[in-house]
mmCIF file of C-alpha atoms and ligand atoms in Angstrom:
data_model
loop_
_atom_site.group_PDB
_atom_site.id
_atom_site.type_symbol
_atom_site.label_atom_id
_atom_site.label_comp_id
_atom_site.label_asym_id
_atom_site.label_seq_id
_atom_site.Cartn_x
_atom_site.Cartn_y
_atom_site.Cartn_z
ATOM 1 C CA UNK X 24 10.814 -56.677 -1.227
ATOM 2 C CA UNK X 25 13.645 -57.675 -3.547
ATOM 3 C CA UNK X 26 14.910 -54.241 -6.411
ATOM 4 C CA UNK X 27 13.039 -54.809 -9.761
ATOM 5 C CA UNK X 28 15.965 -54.304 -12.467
ATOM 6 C CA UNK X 29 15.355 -53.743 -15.978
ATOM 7 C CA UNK X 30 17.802 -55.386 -17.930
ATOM 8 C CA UNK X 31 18.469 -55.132 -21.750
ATOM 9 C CA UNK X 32 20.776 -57.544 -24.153
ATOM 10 C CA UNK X 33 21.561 -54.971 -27.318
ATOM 11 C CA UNK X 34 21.300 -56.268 -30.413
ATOM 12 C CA UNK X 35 24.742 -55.697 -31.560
ATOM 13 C CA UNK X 36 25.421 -57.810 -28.646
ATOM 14 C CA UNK X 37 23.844 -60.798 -29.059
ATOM 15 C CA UNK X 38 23.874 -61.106 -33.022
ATOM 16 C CA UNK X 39 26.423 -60.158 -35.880
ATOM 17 C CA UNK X 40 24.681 -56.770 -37.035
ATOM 18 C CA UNK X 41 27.090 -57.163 -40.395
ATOM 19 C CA UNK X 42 25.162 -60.995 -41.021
ATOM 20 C CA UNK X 43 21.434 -60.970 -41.401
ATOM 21 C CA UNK X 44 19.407 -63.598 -38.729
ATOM 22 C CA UNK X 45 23.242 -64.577 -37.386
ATOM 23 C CA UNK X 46 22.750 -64.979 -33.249
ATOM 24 C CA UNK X 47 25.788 -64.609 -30.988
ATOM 25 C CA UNK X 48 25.137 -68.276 -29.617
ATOM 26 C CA UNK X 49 27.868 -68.155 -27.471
ATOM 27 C CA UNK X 50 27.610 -64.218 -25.823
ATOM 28 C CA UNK X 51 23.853 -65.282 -25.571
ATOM 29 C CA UNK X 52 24.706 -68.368 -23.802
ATOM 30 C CA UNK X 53 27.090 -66.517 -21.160
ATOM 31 C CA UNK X 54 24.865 -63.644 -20.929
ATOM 32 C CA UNK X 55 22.343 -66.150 -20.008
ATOM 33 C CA UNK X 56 24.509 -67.082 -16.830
ATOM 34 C CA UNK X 57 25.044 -63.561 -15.902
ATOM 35 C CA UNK X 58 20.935 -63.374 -15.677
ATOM 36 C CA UNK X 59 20.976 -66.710 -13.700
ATOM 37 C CA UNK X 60 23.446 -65.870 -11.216
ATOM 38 C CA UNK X 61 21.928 -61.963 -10.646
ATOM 39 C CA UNK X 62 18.232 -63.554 -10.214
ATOM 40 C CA UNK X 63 19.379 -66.541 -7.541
ATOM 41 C CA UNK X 64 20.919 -63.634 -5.810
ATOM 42 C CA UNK X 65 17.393 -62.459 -5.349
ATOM 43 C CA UNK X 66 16.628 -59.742 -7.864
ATOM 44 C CA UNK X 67 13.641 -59.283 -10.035
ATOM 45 C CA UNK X 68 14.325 -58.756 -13.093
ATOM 46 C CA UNK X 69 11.990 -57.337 -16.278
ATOM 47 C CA UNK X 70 14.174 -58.780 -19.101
ATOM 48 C CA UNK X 71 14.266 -56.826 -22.885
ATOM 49 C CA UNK X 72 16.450 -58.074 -25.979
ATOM 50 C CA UNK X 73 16.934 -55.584 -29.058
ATOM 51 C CA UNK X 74 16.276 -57.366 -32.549
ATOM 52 C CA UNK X 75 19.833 -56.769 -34.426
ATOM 53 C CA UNK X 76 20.390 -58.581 -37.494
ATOM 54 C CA UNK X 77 17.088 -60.444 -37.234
ATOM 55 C CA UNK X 78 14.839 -57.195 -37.400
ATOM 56 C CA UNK X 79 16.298 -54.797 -38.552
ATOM 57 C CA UNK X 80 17.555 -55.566 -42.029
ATOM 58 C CA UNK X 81 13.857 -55.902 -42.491
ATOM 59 C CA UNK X 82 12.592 -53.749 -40.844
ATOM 60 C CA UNK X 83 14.684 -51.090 -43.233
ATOM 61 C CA UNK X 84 13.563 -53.184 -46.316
ATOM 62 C CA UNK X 85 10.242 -52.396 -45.615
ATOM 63 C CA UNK X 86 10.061 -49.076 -43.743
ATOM 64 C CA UNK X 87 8.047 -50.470 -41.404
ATOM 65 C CA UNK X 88 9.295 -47.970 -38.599
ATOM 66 C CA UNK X 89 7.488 -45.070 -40.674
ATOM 67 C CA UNK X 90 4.202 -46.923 -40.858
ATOM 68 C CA UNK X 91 2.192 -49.452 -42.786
ATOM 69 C CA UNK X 92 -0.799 -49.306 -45.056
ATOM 70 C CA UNK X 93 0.099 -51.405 -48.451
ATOM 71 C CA UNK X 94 -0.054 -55.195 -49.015
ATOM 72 C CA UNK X 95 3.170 -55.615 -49.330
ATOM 73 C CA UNK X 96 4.340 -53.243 -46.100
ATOM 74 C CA UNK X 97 1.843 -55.758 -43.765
ATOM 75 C CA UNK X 98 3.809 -58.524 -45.412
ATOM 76 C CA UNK X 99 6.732 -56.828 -43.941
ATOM 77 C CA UNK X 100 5.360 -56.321 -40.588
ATOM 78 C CA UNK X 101 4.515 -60.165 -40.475
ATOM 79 C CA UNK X 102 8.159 -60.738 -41.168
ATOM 80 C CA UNK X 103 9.514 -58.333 -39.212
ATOM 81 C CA UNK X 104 7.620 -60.104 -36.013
ATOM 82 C CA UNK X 105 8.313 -63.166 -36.961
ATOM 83 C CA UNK X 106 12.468 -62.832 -37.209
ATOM 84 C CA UNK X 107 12.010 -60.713 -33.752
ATOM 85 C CA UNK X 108 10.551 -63.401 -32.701
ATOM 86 C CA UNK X 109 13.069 -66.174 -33.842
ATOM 87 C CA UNK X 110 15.699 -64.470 -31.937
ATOM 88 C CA UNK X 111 13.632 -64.426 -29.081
ATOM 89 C CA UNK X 112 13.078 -68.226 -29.336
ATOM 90 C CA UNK X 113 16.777 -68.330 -28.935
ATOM 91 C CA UNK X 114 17.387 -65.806 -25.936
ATOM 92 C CA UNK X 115 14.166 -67.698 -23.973
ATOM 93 C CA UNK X 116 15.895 -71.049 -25.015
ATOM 94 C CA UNK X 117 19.370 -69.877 -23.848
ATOM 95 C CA UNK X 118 17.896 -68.767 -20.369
ATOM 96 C CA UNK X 119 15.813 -72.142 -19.945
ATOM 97 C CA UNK X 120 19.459 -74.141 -20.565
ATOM 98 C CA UNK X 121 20.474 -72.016 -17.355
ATOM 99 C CA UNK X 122 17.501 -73.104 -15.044
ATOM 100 C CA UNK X 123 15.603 -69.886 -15.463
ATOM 101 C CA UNK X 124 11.563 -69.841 -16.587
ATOM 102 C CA UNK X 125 12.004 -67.570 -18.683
ATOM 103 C CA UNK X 126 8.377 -66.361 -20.412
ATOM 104 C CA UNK X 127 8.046 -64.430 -23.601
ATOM 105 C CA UNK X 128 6.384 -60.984 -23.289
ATOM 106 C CA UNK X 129 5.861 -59.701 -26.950
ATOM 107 C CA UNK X 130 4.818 -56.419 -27.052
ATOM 108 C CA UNK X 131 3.139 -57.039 -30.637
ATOM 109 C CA UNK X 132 0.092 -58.258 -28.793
ATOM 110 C CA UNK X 133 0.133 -56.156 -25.573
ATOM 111 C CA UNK X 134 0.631 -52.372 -27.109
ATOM 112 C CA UNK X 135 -0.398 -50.054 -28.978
ATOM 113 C CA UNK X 136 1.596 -46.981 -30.166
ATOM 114 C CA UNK X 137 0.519 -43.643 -31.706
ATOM 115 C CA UNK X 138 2.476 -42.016 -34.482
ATOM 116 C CA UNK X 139 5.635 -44.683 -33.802
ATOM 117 C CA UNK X 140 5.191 -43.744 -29.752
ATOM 118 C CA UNK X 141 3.927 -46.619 -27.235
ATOM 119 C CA UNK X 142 0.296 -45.150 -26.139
ATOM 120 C CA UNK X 143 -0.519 -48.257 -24.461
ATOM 121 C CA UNK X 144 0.607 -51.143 -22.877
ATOM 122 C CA UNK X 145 -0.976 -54.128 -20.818
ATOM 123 C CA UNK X 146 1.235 -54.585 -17.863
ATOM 124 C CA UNK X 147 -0.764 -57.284 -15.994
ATOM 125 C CA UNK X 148 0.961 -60.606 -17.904
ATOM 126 C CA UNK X 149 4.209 -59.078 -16.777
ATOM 127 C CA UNK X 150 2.948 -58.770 -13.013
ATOM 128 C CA UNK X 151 1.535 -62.240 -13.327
ATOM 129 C CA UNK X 152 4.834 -63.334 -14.752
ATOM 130 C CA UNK X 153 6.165 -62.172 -11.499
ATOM 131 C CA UNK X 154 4.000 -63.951 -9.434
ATOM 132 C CA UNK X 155 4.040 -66.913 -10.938
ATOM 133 C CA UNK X 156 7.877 -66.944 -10.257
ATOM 134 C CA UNK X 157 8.697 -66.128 -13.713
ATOM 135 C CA UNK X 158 11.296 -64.338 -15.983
ATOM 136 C CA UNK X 159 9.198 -61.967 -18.032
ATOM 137 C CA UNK X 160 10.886 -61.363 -20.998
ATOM 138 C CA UNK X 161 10.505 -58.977 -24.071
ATOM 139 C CA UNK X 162 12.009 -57.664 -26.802
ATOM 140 C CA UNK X 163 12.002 -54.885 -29.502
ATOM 141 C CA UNK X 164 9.116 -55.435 -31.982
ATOM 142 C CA UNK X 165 6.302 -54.764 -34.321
ATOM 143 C CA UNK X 166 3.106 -52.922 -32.940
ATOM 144 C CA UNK X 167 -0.106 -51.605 -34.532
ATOM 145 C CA UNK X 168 -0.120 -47.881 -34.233
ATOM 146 C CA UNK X 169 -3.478 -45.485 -34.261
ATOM 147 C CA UNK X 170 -1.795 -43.150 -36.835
ATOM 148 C CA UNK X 171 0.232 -45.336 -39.259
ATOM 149 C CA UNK X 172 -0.919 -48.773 -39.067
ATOM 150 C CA UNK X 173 1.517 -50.272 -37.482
ATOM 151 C CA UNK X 174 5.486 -49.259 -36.202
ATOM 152 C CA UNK X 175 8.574 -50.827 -34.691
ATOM 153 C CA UNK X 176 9.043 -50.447 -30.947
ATOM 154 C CA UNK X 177 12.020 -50.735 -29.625
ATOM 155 C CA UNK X 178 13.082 -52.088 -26.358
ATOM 156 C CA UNK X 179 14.396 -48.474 -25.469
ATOM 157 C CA UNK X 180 10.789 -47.492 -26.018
ATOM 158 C CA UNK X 181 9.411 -50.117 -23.827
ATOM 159 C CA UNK X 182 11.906 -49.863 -20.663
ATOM 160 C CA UNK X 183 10.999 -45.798 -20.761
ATOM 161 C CA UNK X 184 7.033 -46.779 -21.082
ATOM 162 C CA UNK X 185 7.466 -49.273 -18.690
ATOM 163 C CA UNK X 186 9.638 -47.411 -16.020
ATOM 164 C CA UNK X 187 7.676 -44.924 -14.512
ATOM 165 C CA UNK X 188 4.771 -47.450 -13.814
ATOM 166 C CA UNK X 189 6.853 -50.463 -12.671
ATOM 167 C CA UNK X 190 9.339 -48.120 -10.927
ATOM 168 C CA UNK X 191 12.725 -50.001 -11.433
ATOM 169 C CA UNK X 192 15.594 -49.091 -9.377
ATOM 170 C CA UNK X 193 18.310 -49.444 -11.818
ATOM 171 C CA UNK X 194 17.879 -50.468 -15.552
ATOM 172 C CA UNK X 195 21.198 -51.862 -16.898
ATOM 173 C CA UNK X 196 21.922 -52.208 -20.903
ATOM 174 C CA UNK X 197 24.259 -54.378 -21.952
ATOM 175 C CA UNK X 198 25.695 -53.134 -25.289
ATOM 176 C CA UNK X 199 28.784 -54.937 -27.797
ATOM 177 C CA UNK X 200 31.019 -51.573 -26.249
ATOM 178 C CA UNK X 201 31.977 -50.657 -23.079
ATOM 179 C CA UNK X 202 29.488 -47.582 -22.324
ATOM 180 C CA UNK X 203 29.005 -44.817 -24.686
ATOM 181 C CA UNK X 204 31.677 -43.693 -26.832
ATOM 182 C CA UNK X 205 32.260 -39.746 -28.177
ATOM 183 C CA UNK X 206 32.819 -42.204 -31.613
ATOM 184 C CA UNK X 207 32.359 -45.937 -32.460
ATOM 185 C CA UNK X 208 35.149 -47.865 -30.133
ATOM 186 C CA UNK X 209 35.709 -50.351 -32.897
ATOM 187 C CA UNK X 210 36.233 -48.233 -35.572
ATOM 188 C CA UNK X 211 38.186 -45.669 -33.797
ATOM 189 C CA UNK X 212 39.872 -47.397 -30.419
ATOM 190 C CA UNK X 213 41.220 -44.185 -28.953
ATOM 191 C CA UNK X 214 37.842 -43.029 -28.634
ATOM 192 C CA UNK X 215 37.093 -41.360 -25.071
ATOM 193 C CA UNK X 216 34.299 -43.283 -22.931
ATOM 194 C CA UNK X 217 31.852 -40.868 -20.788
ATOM 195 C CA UNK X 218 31.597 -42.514 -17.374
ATOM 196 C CA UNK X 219 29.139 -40.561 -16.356
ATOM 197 C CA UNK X 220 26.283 -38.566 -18.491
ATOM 198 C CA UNK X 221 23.987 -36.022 -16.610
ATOM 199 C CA UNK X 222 21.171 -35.642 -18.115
ATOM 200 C CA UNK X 223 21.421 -31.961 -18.795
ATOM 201 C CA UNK X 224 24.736 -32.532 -20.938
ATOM 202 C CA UNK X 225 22.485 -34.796 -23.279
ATOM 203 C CA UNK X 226 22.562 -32.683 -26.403
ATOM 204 C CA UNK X 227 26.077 -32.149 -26.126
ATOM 205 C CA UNK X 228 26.446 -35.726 -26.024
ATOM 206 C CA UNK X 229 23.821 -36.304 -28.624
ATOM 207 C CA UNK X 230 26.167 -33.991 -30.979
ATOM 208 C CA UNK X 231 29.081 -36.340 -30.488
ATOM 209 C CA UNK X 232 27.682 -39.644 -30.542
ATOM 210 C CA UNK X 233 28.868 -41.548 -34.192
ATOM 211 C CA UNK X 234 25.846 -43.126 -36.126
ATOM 212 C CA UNK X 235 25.083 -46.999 -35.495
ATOM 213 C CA UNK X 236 26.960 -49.360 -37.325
ATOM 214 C CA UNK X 237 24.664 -51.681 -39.715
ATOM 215 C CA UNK X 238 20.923 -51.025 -40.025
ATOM 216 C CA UNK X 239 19.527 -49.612 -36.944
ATOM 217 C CA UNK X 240 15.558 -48.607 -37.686
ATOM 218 C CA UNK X 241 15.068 -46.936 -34.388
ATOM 219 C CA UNK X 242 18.468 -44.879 -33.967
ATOM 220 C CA UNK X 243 20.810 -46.535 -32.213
ATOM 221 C CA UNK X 244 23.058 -45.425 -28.923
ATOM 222 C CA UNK X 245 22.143 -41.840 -30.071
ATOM 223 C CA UNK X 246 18.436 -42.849 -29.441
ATOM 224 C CA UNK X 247 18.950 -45.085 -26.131
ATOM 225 C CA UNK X 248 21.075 -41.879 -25.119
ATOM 226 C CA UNK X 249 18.267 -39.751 -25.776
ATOM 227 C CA UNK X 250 15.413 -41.408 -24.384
ATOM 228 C CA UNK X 251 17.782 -42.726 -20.889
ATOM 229 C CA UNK X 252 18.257 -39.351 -20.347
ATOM 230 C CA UNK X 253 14.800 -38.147 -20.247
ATOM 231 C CA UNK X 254 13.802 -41.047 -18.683
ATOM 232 C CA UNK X 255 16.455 -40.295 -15.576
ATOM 233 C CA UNK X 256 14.889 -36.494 -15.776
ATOM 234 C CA UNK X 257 11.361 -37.471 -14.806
ATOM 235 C CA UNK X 258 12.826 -40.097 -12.379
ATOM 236 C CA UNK X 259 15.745 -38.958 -10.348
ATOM 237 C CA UNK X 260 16.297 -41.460 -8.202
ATOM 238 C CA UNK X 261 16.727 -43.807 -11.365
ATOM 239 C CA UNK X 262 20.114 -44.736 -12.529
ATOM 240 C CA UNK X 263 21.015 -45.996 -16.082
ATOM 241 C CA UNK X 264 24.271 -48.492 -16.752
ATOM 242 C CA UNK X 265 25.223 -49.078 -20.384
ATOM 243 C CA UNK X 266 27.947 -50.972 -20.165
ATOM 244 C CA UNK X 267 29.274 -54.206 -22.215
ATOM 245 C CA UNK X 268 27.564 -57.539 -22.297
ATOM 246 C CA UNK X 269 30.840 -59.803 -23.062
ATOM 247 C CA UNK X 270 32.010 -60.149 -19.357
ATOM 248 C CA UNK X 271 29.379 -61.839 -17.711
ATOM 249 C CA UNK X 272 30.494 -61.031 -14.038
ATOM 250 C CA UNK X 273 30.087 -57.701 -14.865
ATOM 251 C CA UNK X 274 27.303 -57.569 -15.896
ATOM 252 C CA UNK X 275 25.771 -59.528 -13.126
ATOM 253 C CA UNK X 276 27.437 -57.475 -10.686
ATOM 254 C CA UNK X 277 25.909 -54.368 -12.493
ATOM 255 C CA UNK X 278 22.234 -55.846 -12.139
ATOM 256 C CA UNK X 279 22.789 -56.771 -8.460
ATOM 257 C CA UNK X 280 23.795 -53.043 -7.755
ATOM 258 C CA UNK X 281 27.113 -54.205 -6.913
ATOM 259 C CA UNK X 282 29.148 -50.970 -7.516
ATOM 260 C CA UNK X 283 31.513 -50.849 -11.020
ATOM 261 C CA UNK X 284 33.745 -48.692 -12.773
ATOM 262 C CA UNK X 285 32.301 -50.593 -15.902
ATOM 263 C CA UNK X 286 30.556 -49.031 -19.212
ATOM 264 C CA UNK X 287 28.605 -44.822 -18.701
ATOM 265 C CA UNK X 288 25.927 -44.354 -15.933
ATOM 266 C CA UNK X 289 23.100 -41.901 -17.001
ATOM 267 C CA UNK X 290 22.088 -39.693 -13.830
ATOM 268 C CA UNK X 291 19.667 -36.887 -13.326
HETATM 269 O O1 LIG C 26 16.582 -53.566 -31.343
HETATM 270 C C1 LIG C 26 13.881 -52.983 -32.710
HETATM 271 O O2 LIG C 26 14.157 -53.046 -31.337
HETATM 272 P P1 LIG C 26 15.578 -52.635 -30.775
HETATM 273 C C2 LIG C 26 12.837 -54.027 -33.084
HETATM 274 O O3 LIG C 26 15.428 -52.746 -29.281
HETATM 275 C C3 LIG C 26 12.801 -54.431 -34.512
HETATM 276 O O4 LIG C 26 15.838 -51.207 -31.220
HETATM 277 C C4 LIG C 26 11.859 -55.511 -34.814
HETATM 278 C C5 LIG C 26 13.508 -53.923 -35.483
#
């Protein structure tokens, strides 16, 4: 049995978070390849893509994180699923160029969630994705929620849902920087990189961690932080690899398992 990998393209990797609904064309393109090369090396992969410029400007515009109930906020949610989607139409198309069938899993029409937390989600498309041969691939999103009407679920929130029933042995998150940063890396280069986060030093971390840079409806690195590290806490065995997206040999070497300095690894 080949290792199922869950693999995640951050937003403020594959778009310009400062430019609403502008796609990184060209980092999609070569992240694309990365994917290629790490699946004909016989991996299965369960591919997610955050939403960036495309959903969360409107996401914020419309609060559609905190709920929905008025006209005008399920206007929102329509639009919010519909530029998720649009990037998604990219990523898909991007991974097609390369050979791969790629197959879009949208969690708008699979989950539920419950006061802005997945409750539910129907895994069997993604099995028979698997079957079939195919790249199942999904992305951060709108969902209809018991409580508030409907939320945003991000791809954070999916991968931790998802983990402990698909059991992944390594999820890998390819981010615009290097790993996690005690500040933002662009804005402050000297900033020190954690190589390796155990989950009990999470709140410490947590303190440090600088706030995202351009909208970010469902927190950021702080967040992905957060929920990697309780993720790894109910899973030991699991290991988490943010690390950055732009150096596509990397980052196929970190889906294969192929052992690298590169980017923070979240352990137990
Ligand atoms: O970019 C957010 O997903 P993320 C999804 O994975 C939307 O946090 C539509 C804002």
């Amino acid at each position: 049995m080949s290792e199922l990998v869950f693999v995640k393209l951050g937003g403020s990797l594959i778009t310009d978070k400062a430019k609403p609904l502008c796609a990184r064309r060209e980092v999609i393109a070569s992240c694309a390849g990365a994917i290629a090369q790490a699946l004909s090396g016989g991996t299965q992969l369960l591919l997610g893509h955050g939403s960036g410029s495309f959903g969360h400007p409107l996401a914020a515009r419309y609060s559609t994180r905190r709920g929905v109930r008025s006209p005008s906020e399920w206007f929102g949610f329509a639009a919010v699923a519909h530029a998720a989607r649009l990037l998604n139409v990219l990523v898909i198309g991007a991974l097609l160029e390369q050979g791969v069938p790629a197959f879009p899993i949208p969690a708008s029409a699979l989950a539920i969630a419950r006061g802005g937390e997945l409750r539910s989600l129907d895994c069997r498309p993604l099995q028979e994705a698997w079957e079939a041969g195919l790249l199942p691939v999904t992305y951060g999103d709108v969902a209809f929620d018991d409580e508030w009407g409907g939320t945003i679920i991000s791809t954070d929130q999916l991968f931790a849902f998802l983990a402990p029933r698909l059991r992944p042995h390594r999820i890998v998150l390819a981010t615009d920087t290097d790993g996690v940063f005690e500040a933002d890396p662009h804005r402050f280069p000297g900033a020190k990189r954690y190589q390796e986060i155990r989950a009990g030093e999470c709140q410490a971390v947590l303190r440090q961690i600088g706030a995202a840079s351009g909208p970010d409806v469902t927190g950021g690195m702080a967040d992905k932080v957060r929920r990697m590290c309780e993720l790894v806490r109910s899973m030991p065995g699991l290991r988490v690899q943010i690390l950055s997206g732009h150096v596509p040999h990397v980052l196929a070497a970190a889906i294969m398992g192929r052992a690298t300095e590169a980017g923070t690894t979240i352990v137990a």
